[in-house]
Amino acid sequence: MSAPSLTTAPAGPFTVRLRLPWRRLRPVLLPLLFIAGCLAAWQVVANLNPQSRAVLSAPSDVIGVLNKNLPLLLPHLAATARETVAGFALAAIVGMVLGAALAQWRRVQQALLPHLVLFQIVPKIALAPLFIIWFGVGPESRLLFALFLAFFAIASATTAGLSATRPDALRLCASLTASPWQTFFAVRLPFAIPSIFAGLKMGMTMALIGDIVGEFVSGQEGLGYVVMFAAAGADAALTFAALTLLCALGLTVYGVVVLAEMAAERWYGAPFVSEGFHNRKDK
Amino acid sequence: MDTLAMGTILDPPEATAAARQFIQVRGARKVYASGDKSVEALSDVSFDVAKGEFVAILGPSGCGKSTLLMMCGGLEAVTAGVITIAGTPMTAPRASVGIMFQDPTLLPWKTVLQNVLFPARIQHLPEMEYRDRAQQLIDMVGLHGFENKRPHELSGGMRQRVAICRALLNDPDFLLMDEPFSALDAITRDEMNEVLLDIWRRYAKTALFVTHSIREAVLLADRVLMMTRRPATVVADIRIPFGRPRDMSVTEAPEFTRLCTQLRGMIERGTGQLDRRPGDGPILQPGRHGGEE
Amino acid sequence: MTGSRREQLLSIGLPVATAVVLAALWQAAVSLTDIREIMLPAPTAMVAKLNANLPTLLEAALVTGREALAAFALAVVAGFIVAAASSSSQLLRETIYPAIIALQLIPKVALAPLFVVILGIEAEARITFAALLSFFPVLISTASGLSNTDPNAMRLCRSLRASAWQSFWSVRVPFALPHFFYGMRISSTMAVTGVVIAEFISAKQGLGFAILSASAVSKTATVFAAIAVLCALGLGLYGAVAALERLAARWYRG
């Protein structure tokens, strides 16, 4: 079972035969081992200490609850997913259109961009109760709050990306007598894609946060509501079960945006951030 | 393709007045407003370029050479004065003017061929026809086999070759080059100069070429305009006595070295001590400032 | 000459004018139509409420501000230390970093009720939760700053036989400062956000509690007034970080 040749490799059937792949697998396996180790430590602590198990639950308990209560949890998962994704999609449309408008008209940008930046900084989360007052405790209210939170990140990233086209690329277009539309689609939009997707990724995270906080405040349905409800009832295993589903949801929706970004890069024939993309614009 | 015989280039008197004054710059001036002050970048620049002539603009860094070039391309407005090309004032960019920038400015998501064809796409030119031409140009600059590579897979010199092809795609009457090789290493730069000389052997285009390399200017140009520091003006107009077709072997001629030395001396003094009339400046008298290297 | 001054004026004047026009439209809409004050109070009503409740609101702001500041300080110190540790060893970096990125993607906000269950409804729970939220931005941007030192500077250090400790403090940290401050700016917003969310869930005082309790009895003008104070608080913390960043930039650019 010993592995003298590989100090960092885990002992076991792994060692000798997989010596070369280990180099490549290392970046994937190390974090997975780390997470597995954390879970194992959690389980051990819970097994040794029943008091902490009551508060912190244990991975085995969480899996048990997930198994048993999945039919109950799934509708909540669906509600959260629906509102998050719908809120995000609307925020993406509105945010990208407004961001493009801001980038296109300098005066509009001068008038509105400072407000956009300001809204990025202030704790917008505090507006959650207002959305309940305005739109009730139903799903619309949470959807709109998710939209509201996601919008600013997407709009300002779109504006930033579209405004940061390399000046020499713009000069090239001008010298070729390109129309503003041609310049937009041929040069400015492709150059802005990394920035727009950075905004979309941020926006997706914000939409989910918005929906969860909306669920905290309105308390009707959704995984955020389950977390709150279970925590209030001191049901640690159920709390963690709902949190697990939320994590899975968060990673999935984020993954979808990453896939869309990869598709866009393929379409344009990536890589976007090639030589001199960022460090040359100061010229 | 070989539209112009060598004689036309080197023998202006035989050309018509219109061809002799293909590009006319008259009293061009540029003032930038910065803060509460205004900075005069160019003051009263005048010169002519004949059709088919390759003119290099030589001067210290930041003297406003690039500004002058951008004004000739219609990319910057003149504060005062007039620039006309083929008789019409240059107020906006034209499709018949090709421009090369210091940076190759290739679109990173397009292949070499797509980058070369970019002007055709913007100007709605028939793609199929220009595809062949693009391929010819790519072959000519020695990039055969790289058509489907993307810019990040190319070296700096190769990228600049692609930029040359792009500038030549729609067969412009007039080519503007803004220090196109200044970011390249010396060896690559020599290679690029050879590529340019080769191109001029085939298509004798009218060209304005901005550089701060004396050697490059003497090697490539038919005439060199010397500019001073800010506010920049043209202080000397020097005819280069080498004929065409030309190749790197001229750099070995003693006259080449002598010319370079004298031009360097002029830059150091900051004035042109030569005949200022455009067109007919005799070559310098060697030895007058013999103390300089 | 006058052109650039005009631009300067416009870049300040246009946003201010936009804000004034929007406020005026809002005021007009409220007074001309019969929107109930519960739905949308007029700006003047909000200012009046702000004036009337200022002492209570400031007291609440003090509570929230203290907790946010404590959480922020904790997050910055912890984030810097973990970033320094993880950038010092490749094994640590490869092990921890992907897990941290994954944690960054999942909605940590949902953990708020758990903190209340485990740590109770006192300030510690809110501070710990807010610190957790604001810890990640500092950690991630500092780590990326520390691992992006100019390789030539590192070579210089090696040629001078500088110790790891010396090259860390005299080269890698200064190079990472812009990243560090960028992370701090984001963290300052997250700290306030975290405290407010925790107050929504558990508190009996603070601005989050004020907002939630006023909204529960439909005192919308008070909600707006409290949000305004909270925004001022958030901007204050953010501005302090930005000012600190300027100071540091001046020091290290000379």
CSV table of C-alpha atoms in Angstrom, one decimal, chain C residues 130-216:
chain,number,residue,atom,x,y,z
C,130,ALA,CA,-21.2,38.7,7.1
C,131,ALA,CA,-17.5,37.9,7.5
C,132,LEU,CA,-18.0,34.7,5.6
C,133,LEU,CA,-19.7,36.5,2.7
C,134,SER,CA,-17.1,39.2,2.5
C,135,PHE,CA,-14.2,36.8,3.0
C,136,PHE,CA,-14.2,35.3,-0.4
C,137,PRO,CA,-13.7,38.4,-2.6
C,138,VAL,CA,-10.6,39.4,-0.6
C,139,LEU,CA,-9.3,35.9,-0.7
C,140,ILE,CA,-9.8,35.3,-4.4
C,141,SER,CA,-8.5,38.6,-5.7
C,142,THR,CA,-5.5,38.7,-3.3
C,143,ALA,CA,-4.6,35.2,-4.2
C,144,SER,CA,-4.7,36.0,-7.9
C,145,GLY,CA,-2.7,39.2,-7.2
C,146,LEU,CA,0.0,37.3,-5.3
C,147,SER,CA,0.3,34.6,-8.0
C,148,ASN,CA,0.6,37.2,-10.7
C,149,THR,CA,3.8,38.9,-9.6
C,150,ASP,CA,6.0,40.1,-12.5
C,151,PRO,CA,8.3,37.1,-13.1
C,152,ASN,CA,11.2,39.5,-13.7
C,153,ALA,CA,10.8,40.9,-10.2
C,154,MET,CA,10.8,37.4,-8.8
C,155,ARG,CA,14.0,36.6,-10.8
C,156,LEU,CA,15.6,39.8,-9.4
C,157,CYS,CA,14.7,38.6,-5.9
C,158,ARG,CA,16.2,35.3,-6.5
C,159,SER,CA,19.4,36.8,-7.9
C,160,LEU,CA,19.7,39.0,-4.8
C,161,ARG,CA,19.2,35.8,-2.7
C,162,ALA,CA,16.3,37.4,-0.9
C,163,SER,CA,14.5,35.1,1.6
C,164,ALA,CA,10.9,34.0,0.8
C,165,TRP,CA,9.8,36.3,3.6
C,166,GLN,CA,11.6,39.3,2.1
C,167,SER,CA,10.4,38.7,-1.4
C,168,PHE,CA,6.9,38.2,-0.1
C,169,TRP,CA,6.8,41.6,1.7
C,170,SER,CA,8.9,43.7,-0.6
C,171,VAL,CA,7.8,42.4,-4.0
C,172,ARG,CA,4.8,40.2,-4.1
C,173,VAL,CA,2.6,42.1,-1.7
C,174,PRO,CA,3.2,45.5,-3.4
C,175,PHE,CA,2.4,43.9,-6.8
C,176,ALA,CA,-0.7,42.4,-5.3
C,177,LEU,CA,-2.0,45.6,-3.7
C,178,PRO,CA,-4.3,46.7,-6.5
C,179,HIS,CA,-5.9,43.3,-6.5
C,180,PHE,CA,-6.1,43.3,-2.7
C,181,PHE,CA,-7.9,46.6,-2.7
C,182,TYR,CA,-10.2,45.6,-5.5
C,183,GLY,CA,-11.2,42.6,-3.4
C,184,MET,CA,-11.6,44.9,-0.3
C,185,ARG,CA,-14.0,47.2,-2.2
C,186,ILE,CA,-16.3,44.3,-3.1
C,187,SER,CA,-16.0,42.9,0.4
C,188,SER,CA,-17.1,46.1,2.0
C,189,THR,CA,-20.4,45.9,0.1
C,190,MET,CA,-20.7,42.2,1.0
C,191,ALA,CA,-20.1,42.9,4.7
C,192,VAL,CA,-23.0,45.4,4.9
C,193,THR,CA,-25.2,43.1,2.8
C,194,GLY,CA,-24.4,40.1,5.0
C,195,VAL,CA,-25.3,42.0,8.2
C,196,VAL,CA,-28.6,43.2,6.7
C,197,ILE,CA,-29.6,39.7,5.6
C,198,ALA,CA,-28.7,38.3,9.1
C,199,GLU,CA,-30.8,41.2,10.6
C,200,PHE,CA,-33.7,40.2,8.4
C,201,ILE,CA,-33.6,36.8,10.0
C,202,SER,CA,-32.8,37.3,13.6
C,203,ALA,CA,-32.2,40.8,14.9
C,204,LYS,CA,-34.1,43.0,17.2
C,205,GLN,CA,-32.2,46.1,16.2
C,206,GLY,CA,-30.2,47.5,13.3
C,207,LEU,CA,-31.2,48.9,10.0
C,208,GLY,CA,-32.2,45.5,8.4
C,209,PHE,CA,-34.5,45.0,11.3
C,210,ALA,CA,-35.9,48.6,11.0
C,211,ILE,CA,-36.5,48.0,7.3
C,212,LEU,CA,-38.2,44.7,7.8
C,213,SER,CA,-40.4,45.8,10.8
C,214,ALA,CA,-41.5,49.0,9.0
C,215,SER,CA,-42.4,47.1,5.9
C,216,ALA,CA,-44.4,44.6,8.0
